[in-house]
mmCIF file of C-alpha atoms in Angstrom:
data_model
loop_
_atom_site.group_PDB
_atom_site.id
_atom_site.type_symbol
_atom_site.label_atom_id
_atom_site.label_comp_id
_atom_site.label_asym_id
_atom_site.label_seq_id
_atom_site.Cartn_x
_atom_site.Cartn_y
_atom_site.Cartn_z
ATOM 1 C CA UNK A 1101 -16.442 -93.676 38.225
ATOM 2 C CA UNK A 1102 -15.321 -90.085 37.642
ATOM 3 C CA UNK A 1103 -15.533 -90.508 33.870
ATOM 4 C CA UNK A 1104 -19.138 -91.656 33.683
ATOM 5 C CA UNK A 1105 -20.273 -89.061 36.206
ATOM 6 C CA UNK A 1106 -18.759 -86.333 34.035
ATOM 7 C CA UNK A 1107 -20.316 -87.812 30.919
ATOM 8 C CA UNK A 1108 -23.721 -88.015 32.599
ATOM 9 C CA UNK A 1109 -23.452 -84.334 33.479
ATOM 10 C CA UNK A 1110 -22.286 -83.654 29.942
ATOM 11 C CA UNK A 1111 -25.490 -85.211 28.650
ATOM 12 C CA UNK A 1112 -27.646 -83.170 31.035
ATOM 13 C CA UNK A 1113 -25.715 -80.036 30.154
ATOM 14 C CA UNK A 1114 -26.194 -80.637 26.447
ATOM 15 C CA UNK A 1115 -29.917 -81.117 27.020
ATOM 16 C CA UNK A 1116 -30.081 -77.865 28.974
ATOM 17 C CA UNK A 1117 -28.323 -75.789 26.344
ATOM 18 C CA UNK A 1118 -29.521 -77.490 23.176
ATOM 19 C CA UNK A 1119 -32.539 -75.342 22.369
ATOM 20 C CA UNK A 1120 -31.548 -71.997 23.836
ATOM 21 C CA UNK A 1121 -31.945 -69.388 21.110
ATOM 22 C CA UNK A 1122 -32.314 -66.407 23.481
ATOM 23 C CA UNK A 1123 -30.591 -63.288 22.197
ATOM 24 C CA UNK A 1124 -29.318 -60.348 24.177
ATOM 25 C CA UNK A 1125 -28.327 -58.139 21.264
ATOM 26 C CA UNK A 1126 -24.896 -57.139 19.974
ATOM 27 C CA UNK A 1127 -23.904 -54.854 22.847
ATOM 28 C CA UNK A 1128 -21.519 -57.507 24.074
ATOM 29 C CA UNK A 1129 -19.656 -57.315 20.745
ATOM 30 C CA UNK A 1130 -19.804 -53.581 20.123
ATOM 31 C CA UNK A 1131 -18.463 -52.616 23.516
ATOM 32 C CA UNK A 1132 -15.977 -55.395 24.158
ATOM 33 C CA UNK A 1133 -12.390 -54.205 24.040
ATOM 34 C CA UNK A 1134 -11.422 -57.769 23.210
ATOM 35 C CA UNK A 1135 -12.792 -57.161 19.715
ATOM 36 C CA UNK A 1136 -9.444 -55.776 18.631
ATOM 37 C CA UNK A 1137 -8.164 -59.299 19.013
ATOM 38 C CA UNK A 1138 -11.303 -61.126 17.916
ATOM 39 C CA UNK A 1139 -10.697 -63.784 15.307
ATOM 40 C CA UNK A 1140 -13.794 -62.619 13.529
ATOM 41 C CA UNK A 1141 -12.524 -59.050 13.270
ATOM 42 C CA UNK A 1142 -8.782 -58.714 13.618
ATOM 43 C CA UNK A 1143 -7.101 -57.812 10.350
ATOM 44 C CA UNK A 1144 -9.989 -59.186 8.300
ATOM 45 C CA UNK A 1145 -11.282 -56.893 5.551
ATOM 46 C CA UNK A 1146 -14.750 -58.377 5.854
ATOM 47 C CA UNK A 1147 -13.479 -61.266 3.774
ATOM 48 C CA UNK A 1148 -14.500 -59.345 0.659
ATOM 49 C CA UNK A 1149 -11.247 -60.167 -1.124
ATOM 50 C CA UNK A 1150 -10.447 -63.453 0.538
ATOM 51 C CA UNK A 1151 -10.455 -66.292 -1.937
ATOM 52 C CA UNK A 1152 -10.629 -68.797 0.861
ATOM 53 C CA UNK A 1153 -13.992 -67.342 1.797
ATOM 54 C CA UNK A 1154 -15.464 -66.301 -1.504
ATOM 55 C CA UNK A 1155 -16.651 -69.811 -2.250
ATOM 56 C CA UNK A 1156 -17.519 -70.723 1.285
ATOM 57 C CA UNK A 1157 -21.186 -70.891 2.212
ATOM 58 C CA UNK A 1158 -20.242 -69.611 5.625
ATOM 59 C CA UNK A 1159 -19.273 -66.282 4.093
ATOM 60 C CA UNK A 1160 -21.160 -65.986 0.832
ATOM 61 C CA UNK A 1161 -24.451 -66.208 2.681
ATOM 62 C CA UNK A 1162 -23.287 -64.740 5.938
ATOM 63 C CA UNK A 1163 -24.948 -61.571 7.117
ATOM 64 C CA UNK A 1164 -22.147 -61.320 9.623
ATOM 65 C CA UNK A 1165 -19.941 -60.029 6.797
ATOM 66 C CA UNK A 1166 -22.355 -57.454 5.409
ATOM 67 C CA UNK A 1167 -24.512 -56.302 8.280
ATOM 68 C CA UNK A 1168 -22.775 -57.056 11.539
ATOM 69 C CA UNK A 1169 -21.796 -53.986 13.516
ATOM 70 C CA UNK A 1170 -19.059 -56.101 14.994
ATOM 71 C CA UNK A 1171 -17.346 -55.833 11.585
ATOM 72 C CA UNK A 1172 -18.702 -52.671 10.007
ATOM 73 C CA UNK A 1173 -17.465 -50.443 12.801
ATOM 74 C CA UNK A 1174 -14.138 -52.127 13.384
ATOM 75 C CA UNK A 1175 -11.202 -50.063 12.220
ATOM 76 C CA UNK A 1176 -9.073 -53.176 12.026
ATOM 77 C CA UNK A 1177 -11.278 -54.415 9.184
ATOM 78 C CA UNK A 1178 -11.226 -51.295 7.051
ATOM 79 C CA UNK A 1179 -7.680 -50.037 7.566
ATOM 80 C CA UNK A 1180 -5.451 -53.080 7.705
ATOM 81 C CA UNK A 1181 -3.334 -53.178 4.592
ATOM 82 C CA UNK A 1182 -2.048 -56.613 5.486
ATOM 83 C CA UNK A 1183 -5.410 -58.170 4.689
ATOM 84 C CA UNK A 1184 -7.138 -55.740 2.367
ATOM 85 C CA UNK A 1185 -5.184 -57.090 -0.594
ATOM 86 C CA UNK A 1186 -4.845 -60.627 0.668
ATOM 87 C CA UNK A 1187 -6.341 -63.250 -1.587
ATOM 88 C CA UNK A 1188 -4.911 -66.101 0.491
ATOM 89 C CA UNK A 1189 -2.809 -67.093 -2.506
ATOM 90 C CA UNK A 1190 -0.048 -67.744 0.015
ATOM 91 C CA UNK A 1191 3.648 -67.050 0.261
ATOM 92 C CA UNK A 1192 6.140 -69.064 -1.719
ATOM 93 C CA UNK A 1193 7.903 -71.444 0.650
ATOM 94 C CA UNK A 1194 10.259 -74.371 0.275
ATOM 95 C CA UNK A 1195 9.544 -76.823 3.057
ATOM 96 C CA UNK A 1196 12.293 -78.888 4.666
ATOM 97 C CA UNK A 1197 12.794 -82.320 3.163
ATOM 98 C CA UNK A 1198 11.739 -84.301 6.252
ATOM 99 C CA UNK A 1199 10.015 -83.764 9.611
ATOM 100 C CA UNK A 1200 13.410 -84.109 11.289
ATOM 101 C CA UNK A 1201 14.794 -81.294 9.134
ATOM 102 C CA UNK A 1202 11.736 -79.210 9.952
ATOM 103 C CA UNK A 1203 12.533 -79.637 13.651
ATOM 104 C CA UNK A 1204 16.169 -78.614 13.221
ATOM 105 C CA UNK A 1205 15.181 -75.450 11.323
ATOM 106 C CA UNK A 1206 12.409 -74.424 13.730
ATOM 107 C CA UNK A 1207 13.360 -71.141 15.399
ATOM 108 C CA UNK A 1208 10.318 -68.952 16.077
ATOM 109 C CA UNK A 1209 8.047 -71.289 18.031
ATOM 110 C CA UNK A 1210 5.167 -71.087 20.504
ATOM 111 C CA UNK A 1211 3.690 -73.520 23.000
ATOM 112 C CA UNK A 1212 0.028 -72.909 23.879
ATOM 113 C CA UNK A 1213 0.343 -73.120 27.650
ATOM 114 C CA UNK A 1214 -3.172 -72.090 28.653
ATOM 115 C CA UNK A 1215 -6.470 -72.796 26.913
ATOM 116 C CA UNK A 1216 -9.628 -71.396 28.470
ATOM 117 C CA UNK A 1217 -13.278 -71.926 27.625
ATOM 118 C CA UNK A 1218 -14.705 -68.368 27.696
ATOM 119 C CA UNK A 1219 -17.291 -67.188 30.165
ATOM 120 C CA UNK A 1220 -20.979 -66.790 29.394
ATOM 121 C CA UNK A 1221 -22.545 -63.492 30.479
ATOM 122 C CA UNK A 1222 -26.354 -63.314 30.679
ATOM 123 C CA UNK A 1223 -26.595 -66.392 28.500
ATOM 124 C CA UNK A 1224 -24.245 -65.055 25.800
ATOM 125 C CA UNK A 1225 -20.655 -66.294 25.284
ATOM 126 C CA UNK A 1226 -17.997 -63.582 25.603
ATOM 127 C CA UNK A 1227 -15.807 -65.031 22.819
ATOM 128 C CA UNK A 1228 -14.882 -65.909 20.067
ATOM 129 C CA UNK A 1229 -16.579 -65.766 16.633
ATOM 130 C CA UNK A 1230 -19.964 -64.744 15.213
ATOM 131 C CA UNK A 1231 -21.046 -66.788 12.206
ATOM 132 C CA UNK A 1232 -23.891 -64.395 11.439
ATOM 133 C CA UNK A 1233 -26.746 -65.632 9.257
ATOM 134 C CA UNK A 1234 -25.757 -69.309 9.471
ATOM 135 C CA UNK A 1235 -25.835 -69.160 13.274
ATOM 136 C CA UNK A 1236 -28.754 -69.948 15.533
ATOM 137 C CA UNK A 1237 -27.885 -66.691 17.329
ATOM 138 C CA UNK A 1238 -26.773 -64.120 14.732
ATOM 139 C CA UNK A 1239 -25.245 -60.984 16.163
ATOM 140 C CA UNK A 1240 -23.694 -62.811 19.115
ATOM 141 C CA UNK A 1241 -20.546 -64.813 19.654
ATOM 142 C CA UNK A 1242 -21.233 -68.420 18.707
ATOM 143 C CA UNK A 1243 -19.743 -70.797 21.245
ATOM 144 C CA UNK A 1244 -21.806 -73.865 22.091
ATOM 145 C CA UNK A 1245 -18.810 -75.183 24.031
ATOM 146 C CA UNK A 1246 -18.855 -72.169 26.359
ATOM 147 C CA UNK A 1247 -22.599 -72.543 26.936
ATOM 148 C CA UNK A 1248 -22.043 -76.210 27.731
ATOM 149 C CA UNK A 1249 -19.307 -75.324 30.221
ATOM 150 C CA UNK A 1250 -21.676 -72.862 31.877
ATOM 151 C CA UNK A 1251 -24.406 -75.492 32.125
ATOM 152 C CA UNK A 1252 -22.065 -78.093 33.596
ATOM 153 C CA UNK A 1253 -21.039 -75.615 36.278
ATOM 154 C CA UNK A 1254 -24.557 -75.814 37.634
ATOM 155 C CA UNK A 1255 -23.958 -79.491 38.368
ATOM 156 C CA UNK A 1256 -20.710 -78.804 40.199
ATOM 157 C CA UNK A 1257 -18.612 -80.163 37.332
ATOM 158 C CA UNK A 1258 -15.990 -78.285 35.349
ATOM 159 C CA UNK A 1259 -15.355 -79.033 31.688
ATOM 160 C CA UNK A 1260 -12.510 -76.537 31.857
ATOM 161 C CA UNK A 1261 -10.868 -78.839 34.374
ATOM 162 C CA UNK A 1262 -10.715 -81.591 31.743
ATOM 163 C CA UNK A 1263 -8.990 -79.195 29.335
ATOM 164 C CA UNK A 1264 -6.487 -78.065 31.957
ATOM 165 C CA UNK A 1265 -5.763 -81.632 33.077
ATOM 166 C CA UNK A 1266 -4.995 -82.640 29.499
ATOM 167 C CA UNK A 1267 -2.609 -79.695 29.163
ATOM 168 C CA UNK A 1268 -0.798 -80.399 32.427
ATOM 169 C CA UNK A 1269 -0.536 -84.139 31.708
ATOM 170 C CA UNK A 1270 0.988 -83.449 28.297
ATOM 171 C CA UNK A 1271 -1.881 -85.120 26.442
ATOM 172 C CA UNK A 1272 -2.725 -81.877 24.680
ATOM 173 C CA UNK A 1273 0.380 -80.141 23.308
ATOM 174 C CA UNK A 1274 -0.152 -77.516 20.599
ATOM 175 C CA UNK A 1275 2.862 -75.874 18.981
ATOM 176 C CA UNK A 1276 3.011 -72.985 16.512
ATOM 177 C CA UNK A 1277 5.834 -72.472 14.032
ATOM 178 C CA UNK A 1278 6.389 -69.117 12.317
ATOM 179 C CA UNK A 1279 8.236 -69.123 8.984
ATOM 180 C CA UNK A 1280 9.120 -65.994 6.987
ATOM 181 C CA UNK A 1281 8.173 -63.814 9.961
ATOM 182 C CA UNK A 1282 9.971 -60.493 9.554
ATOM 183 C CA UNK A 1283 9.012 -58.846 12.836
ATOM 184 C CA UNK A 1284 6.143 -57.310 14.778
ATOM 185 C CA UNK A 1285 4.864 -55.766 11.532
ATOM 186 C CA UNK A 1286 5.181 -57.966 8.472
ATOM 187 C CA UNK A 1287 3.568 -56.420 5.355
ATOM 188 C CA UNK A 1288 4.097 -59.577 3.282
ATOM 189 C CA UNK A 1289 2.654 -61.892 5.922
ATOM 190 C CA UNK A 1290 4.215 -65.116 7.125
ATOM 191 C CA UNK A 1291 3.504 -68.844 7.246
ATOM 192 C CA UNK A 1292 2.024 -70.199 10.490
ATOM 193 C CA UNK A 1293 2.053 -73.959 11.110
ATOM 194 C CA UNK A 1294 -0.242 -75.632 13.643
ATOM 195 C CA UNK A 1295 1.460 -78.689 15.125
ATOM 196 C CA UNK A 1296 0.768 -81.417 17.663
ATOM 197 C CA UNK A 1297 3.563 -82.709 19.838
ATOM 198 C CA UNK A 1298 4.801 -83.676 23.254
ATOM 199 C CA UNK A 1299 7.342 -82.767 25.894
ATOM 200 C CA UNK A 1300 10.984 -83.597 25.198
ATOM 201 C CA UNK A 1301 12.771 -85.545 27.970
ATOM 202 C CA UNK A 1302 13.297 -83.312 30.997
ATOM 203 C CA UNK A 1303 10.425 -80.948 30.181
ATOM 204 C CA UNK A 1304 7.318 -80.835 32.340
ATOM 205 C CA UNK A 1305 4.276 -78.612 32.187
ATOM 206 C CA UNK A 1306 5.830 -76.451 34.896
ATOM 207 C CA UNK A 1307 8.936 -75.960 32.749
ATOM 208 C CA UNK A 1308 7.030 -75.558 29.517
ATOM 209 C CA UNK A 1309 4.595 -72.966 30.874
ATOM 210 C CA UNK A 1310 7.472 -70.634 31.809
ATOM 211 C CA UNK A 1311 8.669 -70.514 28.205
ATOM 212 C CA UNK A 1312 11.716 -72.718 28.830
ATOM 213 C CA UNK A 1313 10.290 -75.977 27.494
ATOM 214 C CA UNK A 1314 11.665 -78.265 24.805
ATOM 215 C CA UNK A 1315 9.288 -80.202 22.567
ATOM 216 C CA UNK A 1316 9.085 -83.037 20.071
ATOM 217 C CA UNK A 1317 6.729 -82.671 17.096
ATOM 218 C CA UNK A 1318 4.300 -85.503 16.344
ATOM 219 C CA UNK A 1319 4.891 -87.239 12.979
ATOM 220 C CA UNK A 1320 1.135 -86.936 12.384
ATOM 221 C CA UNK A 1321 1.641 -83.179 12.118
ATOM 222 C CA UNK A 1322 3.191 -83.633 8.655
ATOM 223 C CA UNK A 1323 1.840 -84.635 5.264
ATOM 224 C CA UNK A 1324 3.925 -87.814 5.515
ATOM 225 C CA UNK A 1325 7.311 -88.893 6.834
ATOM 226 C CA UNK A 1326 9.063 -88.051 3.566
ATOM 227 C CA UNK A 1327 8.354 -84.329 3.726
ATOM 228 C CA UNK A 1328 8.734 -81.528 6.221
ATOM 229 C CA UNK A 1329 5.500 -79.879 5.088
ATOM 230 C CA UNK A 1330 2.978 -79.691 7.954
ATOM 231 C CA UNK A 1331 -0.599 -80.783 7.427
ATOM 232 C CA UNK A 1332 -2.055 -77.594 8.915
ATOM 233 C CA UNK A 1333 -0.684 -74.323 7.569
ATOM 234 C CA UNK A 1334 -2.067 -70.793 7.586
ATOM 235 C CA UNK A 1335 -0.495 -69.173 4.527
ATOM 236 C CA UNK A 1336 -0.410 -66.286 4.738
ATOM 237 C CA UNK A 1337 -0.942 -65.246 8.322
ATOM 238 C CA UNK A 1338 -0.547 -61.584 9.247
ATOM 239 C CA UNK A 1339 1.321 -59.639 11.898
ATOM 240 C CA UNK A 1340 0.528 -55.966 12.367
ATOM 241 C CA UNK A 1341 2.049 -54.100 15.315
ATOM 242 C CA UNK A 1342 2.223 -57.387 17.201
ATOM 243 C CA UNK A 1343 -1.366 -58.336 16.372
ATOM 244 C CA UNK A 1344 -1.466 -61.763 14.728
ATOM 245 C CA UNK A 1345 -4.371 -63.091 12.689
ATOM 246 C CA UNK A 1346 -4.651 -66.354 10.775
ATOM 247 C CA UNK A 1347 -7.457 -68.143 8.978
ATOM 248 C CA UNK A 1348 -10.148 -69.087 8.352
ATOM 249 C CA UNK A 1349 -8.822 -72.573 7.700
ATOM 250 C CA UNK A 1350 -9.532 -76.018 9.135
ATOM 251 C CA UNK A 1351 -7.384 -77.316 11.993
ATOM 252 C CA UNK A 1352 -7.211 -80.601 13.881
ATOM 253 C CA UNK A 1353 -7.855 -80.365 17.587
ATOM 254 C CA UNK A 1354 -7.942 -82.886 20.393
ATOM 255 C CA UNK A 1355 -11.108 -81.778 22.140
ATOM 256 C CA UNK A 1356 -11.080 -82.916 25.793
ATOM 257 C CA UNK A 1357 -14.540 -83.809 27.045
ATOM 258 C CA UNK A 1358 -13.565 -85.427 30.316
ATOM 259 C CA UNK A 1359 -14.347 -88.986 29.236
ATOM 260 C CA UNK A 1360 -12.125 -88.945 26.133
ATOM 261 C CA UNK A 1361 -9.993 -86.806 23.859
ATOM 262 C CA UNK A 1362 -11.948 -86.436 20.621
ATOM 263 C CA UNK A 1363 -9.775 -85.880 17.555
ATOM 264 C CA UNK A 1364 -11.923 -83.485 15.524
ATOM 265 C CA UNK A 1365 -11.573 -81.033 12.675
ATOM 266 C CA UNK A 1366 -12.446 -77.446 13.588
ATOM 267 C CA UNK A 1367 -13.762 -75.825 10.425
ATOM 268 C CA UNK A 1368 -13.430 -72.113 9.567
ATOM 269 C CA UNK A 1369 -10.937 -71.769 12.419
ATOM 270 C CA UNK A 1370 -9.618 -68.275 12.992
ATOM 271 C CA UNK A 1371 -6.732 -67.627 15.366
ATOM 272 C CA UNK A 1372 -5.561 -64.308 16.805
ATOM 273 C CA UNK A 1373 -3.204 -63.116 19.527
ATOM 274 C CA UNK A 1374 -0.935 -60.285 20.647
ATOM 275 C CA UNK A 1375 2.645 -61.362 19.992
ATOM 276 C CA UNK A 1376 5.978 -60.635 21.668
ATOM 277 C CA UNK A 1377 8.789 -61.764 19.374
ATOM 278 C CA UNK A 1378 12.216 -62.633 20.741
ATOM 279 C CA UNK A 1379 15.235 -64.786 19.948
ATOM 280 C CA UNK A 1380 13.706 -67.536 22.113
ATOM 281 C CA UNK A 1381 10.374 -67.774 20.283
ATOM 282 C CA UNK A 1382 7.043 -65.993 19.979
ATOM 283 C CA UNK A 1383 4.907 -65.448 23.085
ATOM 284 C CA UNK A 1384 1.219 -64.516 22.937
ATOM 285 C CA UNK A 1385 -1.392 -62.923 25.152
ATOM 286 C CA UNK A 1386 -5.089 -62.304 24.465
ATOM 287 C CA UNK A 1387 -5.259 -65.242 22.077
ATOM 288 C CA UNK A 1388 -8.580 -66.384 20.611
ATOM 289 C CA UNK A 1389 -9.603 -69.421 18.581
ATOM 290 C CA UNK A 1390 -13.042 -69.779 17.037
ATOM 291 C CA UNK A 1391 -14.636 -72.226 14.604
ATOM 292 C CA UNK A 1392 -17.122 -75.067 14.454
ATOM 293 C CA UNK A 1393 -17.131 -78.871 14.574
ATOM 294 C CA UNK A 1394 -19.609 -80.732 12.387
ATOM 295 C CA UNK A 1395 -21.882 -83.364 13.853
ATOM 296 C CA UNK A 1396 -20.472 -85.798 11.291
ATOM 297 C CA UNK A 1397 -16.977 -85.295 12.700
ATOM 298 C CA UNK A 1398 -18.141 -85.553 16.313
ATOM 299 C CA UNK A 1399 -19.962 -88.830 15.675
ATOM 300 C CA UNK A 1400 -17.029 -90.069 13.631
ATOM 301 C CA UNK A 1401 -14.725 -89.390 16.572
ATOM 302 C CA UNK A 1402 -17.065 -91.238 18.955
ATOM 303 C CA UNK A 1403 -17.259 -94.219 16.593
ATOM 304 C CA UNK A 1404 -13.488 -94.087 16.232
ATOM 305 C CA UNK A 1405 -12.982 -94.445 19.986
ATOM 306 C CA UNK A 1406 -15.418 -97.367 20.173
ATOM 307 C CA UNK A 1407 -14.022 -99.170 17.138
ATOM 308 C CA UNK A 1408 -10.399 -98.801 18.224
ATOM 309 C CA UNK A 1409 -10.848 -99.489 21.939
ATOM 310 C CA UNK A 1410 -13.814 -101.819 22.292
ATOM 311 C CA UNK A 1411 -13.020 -105.156 20.696
ATOM 312 C CA UNK A 1412 -14.965 -106.662 23.596
ATOM 313 C CA UNK A 1413 -18.181 -105.462 21.925
ATOM 314 C CA UNK A 1414 -17.560 -107.566 18.800
ATOM 315 C CA UNK A 1415 -19.443 -105.022 16.703
ATOM 316 C CA UNK A 1416 -20.360 -105.536 13.059
ATOM 317 C CA UNK A 1417 -21.414 -101.906 12.494
ATOM 318 C CA UNK A 1418 -20.919 -98.459 13.998
ATOM 319 C CA UNK A 1419 -22.860 -97.609 17.133
ATOM 320 C CA UNK A 1420 -23.696 -94.136 15.777
ATOM 321 C CA UNK A 1421 -25.091 -94.069 12.251
ATOM 322 C CA UNK A 1422 -26.658 -91.500 9.969
ATOM 323 C CA UNK A 1423 -29.879 -92.017 8.039
ATOM 324 C CA UNK A 1424 -30.531 -89.192 5.647
ATOM 325 C CA UNK A 1425 -29.712 -86.053 7.629
ATOM 326 C CA UNK A 1426 -30.349 -87.560 11.051
ATOM 327 C CA UNK A 1427 -27.897 -89.259 13.371
ATOM 328 C CA UNK A 1428 -29.041 -92.096 15.575
ATOM 329 C CA UNK A 1429 -27.551 -94.852 17.707
ATOM 330 C CA UNK A 1430 -27.720 -98.631 18.027
ATOM 331 C CA UNK A 1431 -26.833 -99.295 21.643
ATOM 332 C CA UNK A 1432 -25.708 -102.698 22.916
ATOM 333 C CA UNK A 1433 -25.449 -104.589 26.181
ATOM 334 C CA UNK A 1434 -21.939 -103.290 26.760
ATOM 335 C CA UNK A 1435 -21.949 -103.878 30.507
ATOM 336 C CA UNK A 1436 -22.240 -107.628 29.910
ATOM 337 C CA UNK A 1437 -19.878 -107.708 26.927
ATOM 338 C CA UNK A 1438 -17.226 -105.523 28.566
ATOM 339 C CA UNK A 1439 -17.132 -106.215 32.329
ATOM 340 C CA UNK A 1440 -13.465 -105.251 32.670
ATOM 341 C CA UNK A 1441 -13.091 -101.853 34.403
ATOM 342 C CA UNK A 1442 -10.518 -100.935 31.775
ATOM 343 C CA UNK A 1443 -13.337 -101.037 29.201
ATOM 344 C CA UNK A 1444 -15.490 -98.522 31.060
ATOM 345 C CA UNK A 1445 -15.454 -96.115 28.128
ATOM 346 C CA UNK A 1446 -17.128 -98.818 25.987
ATOM 347 C CA UNK A 1447 -19.982 -99.128 28.448
ATOM 348 C CA UNK A 1448 -20.344 -95.352 28.628
ATOM 349 C CA UNK A 1449 -20.409 -94.708 24.883
ATOM 350 C CA UNK A 1450 -22.164 -97.839 23.613
ATOM 351 C CA UNK A 1451 -24.188 -99.201 26.551
ATOM 352 C CA UNK A 1452 -27.959 -99.391 26.464
ATOM 353 C CA UNK A 1453 -28.482 -98.714 30.171
ATOM 354 C CA UNK A 1454 -29.573 -95.599 32.038
ATOM 355 C CA UNK A 1455 -27.755 -92.282 31.843
ATOM 356 C CA UNK A 1456 -27.691 -92.363 35.641
ATOM 357 C CA UNK A 1457 -25.383 -95.362 35.325
ATOM 358 C CA UNK A 1458 -23.073 -93.511 33.010
ATOM 359 C CA UNK A 1459 -24.459 -95.005 29.793
ATOM 360 C CA UNK A 1460 -25.563 -92.264 27.418
ATOM 361 C CA UNK A 1461 -25.615 -93.989 24.027
ATOM 362 C CA UNK A 1462 -29.358 -93.597 23.572
ATOM 363 C CA UNK A 1463 -29.318 -89.916 24.478
ATOM 364 C CA UNK A 1464 -26.262 -88.756 22.528
ATOM 365 C CA UNK A 1465 -27.983 -88.219 19.134
ATOM 366 C CA UNK A 1466 -30.849 -86.209 20.619
ATOM 367 C CA UNK A 1467 -28.513 -84.163 22.764
ATOM 368 C CA UNK A 1468 -25.858 -83.433 20.139
ATOM 369 C CA UNK A 1469 -28.365 -82.759 17.371
ATOM 370 C CA UNK A 1470 -30.270 -80.400 19.645
ATOM 371 C CA UNK A 1471 -27.123 -78.529 20.676
ATOM 372 C CA UNK A 1472 -25.945 -77.822 17.124
ATOM 373 C CA UNK A 1473 -26.040 -74.096 16.325
ATOM 374 C CA UNK A 1474 -24.341 -73.656 12.922
ATOM 375 C CA UNK A 1475 -26.204 -74.100 9.620
ATOM 376 C CA UNK A 1476 -23.207 -75.247 7.584
ATOM 377 C CA UNK A 1477 -25.054 -75.552 4.270
ATOM 378 C CA UNK A 1478 -26.792 -72.180 4.777
ATOM 379 C CA UNK A 1479 -30.140 -73.776 3.953
ATOM 380 C CA UNK A 1480 -32.036 -71.353 6.182
ATOM 381 C CA UNK A 1481 -34.423 -74.079 7.298
ATOM 382 C CA UNK A 1482 -33.469 -73.938 10.986
ATOM 383 C CA UNK A 1483 -31.464 -77.144 10.789
ATOM 384 C CA UNK A 1484 -27.947 -77.029 12.185
ATOM 385 C CA UNK A 1485 -25.168 -79.419 11.284
ATOM 386 C CA UNK A 1486 -22.348 -78.235 13.553
ATOM 387 C CA UNK A 1487 -21.494 -77.003 17.041
ATOM 388 C CA UNK A 1488 -19.509 -73.797 17.461
ATOM 389 C CA UNK A 1489 -16.412 -73.856 19.647
ATOM 390 C CA UNK A 1490 -14.183 -71.094 20.973
ATOM 391 C CA UNK A 1491 -11.198 -70.762 23.273
ATOM 392 C CA UNK A 1492 -9.071 -68.007 24.757
ATOM 393 C CA UNK A 1493 -5.396 -68.915 24.922
ATOM 394 C CA UNK A 1494 -1.929 -67.853 26.007
ATOM 395 C CA UNK A 1495 1.318 -68.909 24.338
ATOM 396 C CA UNK A 1496 4.904 -68.923 25.556
ATOM 397 C CA UNK A 1497 8.303 -69.357 23.904
ATOM 398 C CA UNK A 1498 9.121 -72.910 22.873
ATOM 399 C CA UNK A 1499 12.072 -74.838 21.463
ATOM 400 C CA UNK A 1500 11.377 -77.698 19.051
ATOM 401 C CA UNK A 1501 14.220 -80.207 19.296
ATOM 402 C CA UNK A 1502 13.076 -83.215 17.289
ATOM 403 C CA UNK A 1503 10.290 -85.557 16.175
ATOM 404 C CA UNK A 1504 8.478 -88.083 18.356
ATOM 405 C CA UNK A 1505 9.273 -91.740 17.706
#
């Protein structure tokens, strides 16, 4: 019951925020002390020399890089030697031979113990990244997720609660590994790995959140089981007087939406934080994460849940399909096909009933398409293919002890 109620509110919230293009100006960016740690600004020389960005439509056509006061007046962008000569060619690194060897050589590690959806002030998100010209709201932080959270609050429901529950339950464990990190200022940069994992035996969220937790890394975090090279690596990342910046690069993220954990790829993800380095790991405050999730990936994740969990539907094709540039849905009589309460998610995602009964299949394409705010292909035709997401986070010391079975 709780799941479909939350999903119904999610649908209403998406409808409420889908077409809101109101702008309040850039004052929120220019005067926000959090800009020193903003993924869009920290240690980034306007991406003018960043090979990762030079061929990316997000940057090559992005007025955020050339005209945004959020960047042009930020001393971190013009004076940071760590990034001014950084072509993202990467540091030379020899990875361990296996995931198990990676775990035994992990020393400087972080567990993300708190992940917060930022607030929205006067209709404008307070974090985390401005995509400029490819955004529906250039000059402001782009964070459709934060706007959605704000809308859901009006219905007495808390999307943040779903995120926190997943953290506490151990369903959402993010670990960072720092290789070649030479200290609070590292002119040559270092290699930051983004890992999924779980609690080791004896560790709970209460233990982990104090910085005393032990963790097992998920095998899916690596290229394959015959190498210790992680799938997601920021190389190089930078550390300047304790200020860490990494990206933009894609990351995988389990996005909790209350009714399911959607495994999605966050594109152009930038990560920052203020680090405290010790023998027990690397702790962070004032962390930010900003990027976007394409509609294709969101619908793919929804289809993935249905196809892997809903054999009762006996489907011959995906519920959510794309024709040309438009996503649509083919809803089914899921309530009849899947009467078992354990199959509730199938009824919610694929059912052809009313949204008031927790079945939103028919509304999802309209709602998601209308909530998209990032013009990934920079076409300039007011069509948007992705939803921006942003989080504020805190990290504590962590010990990686092995690999999950």
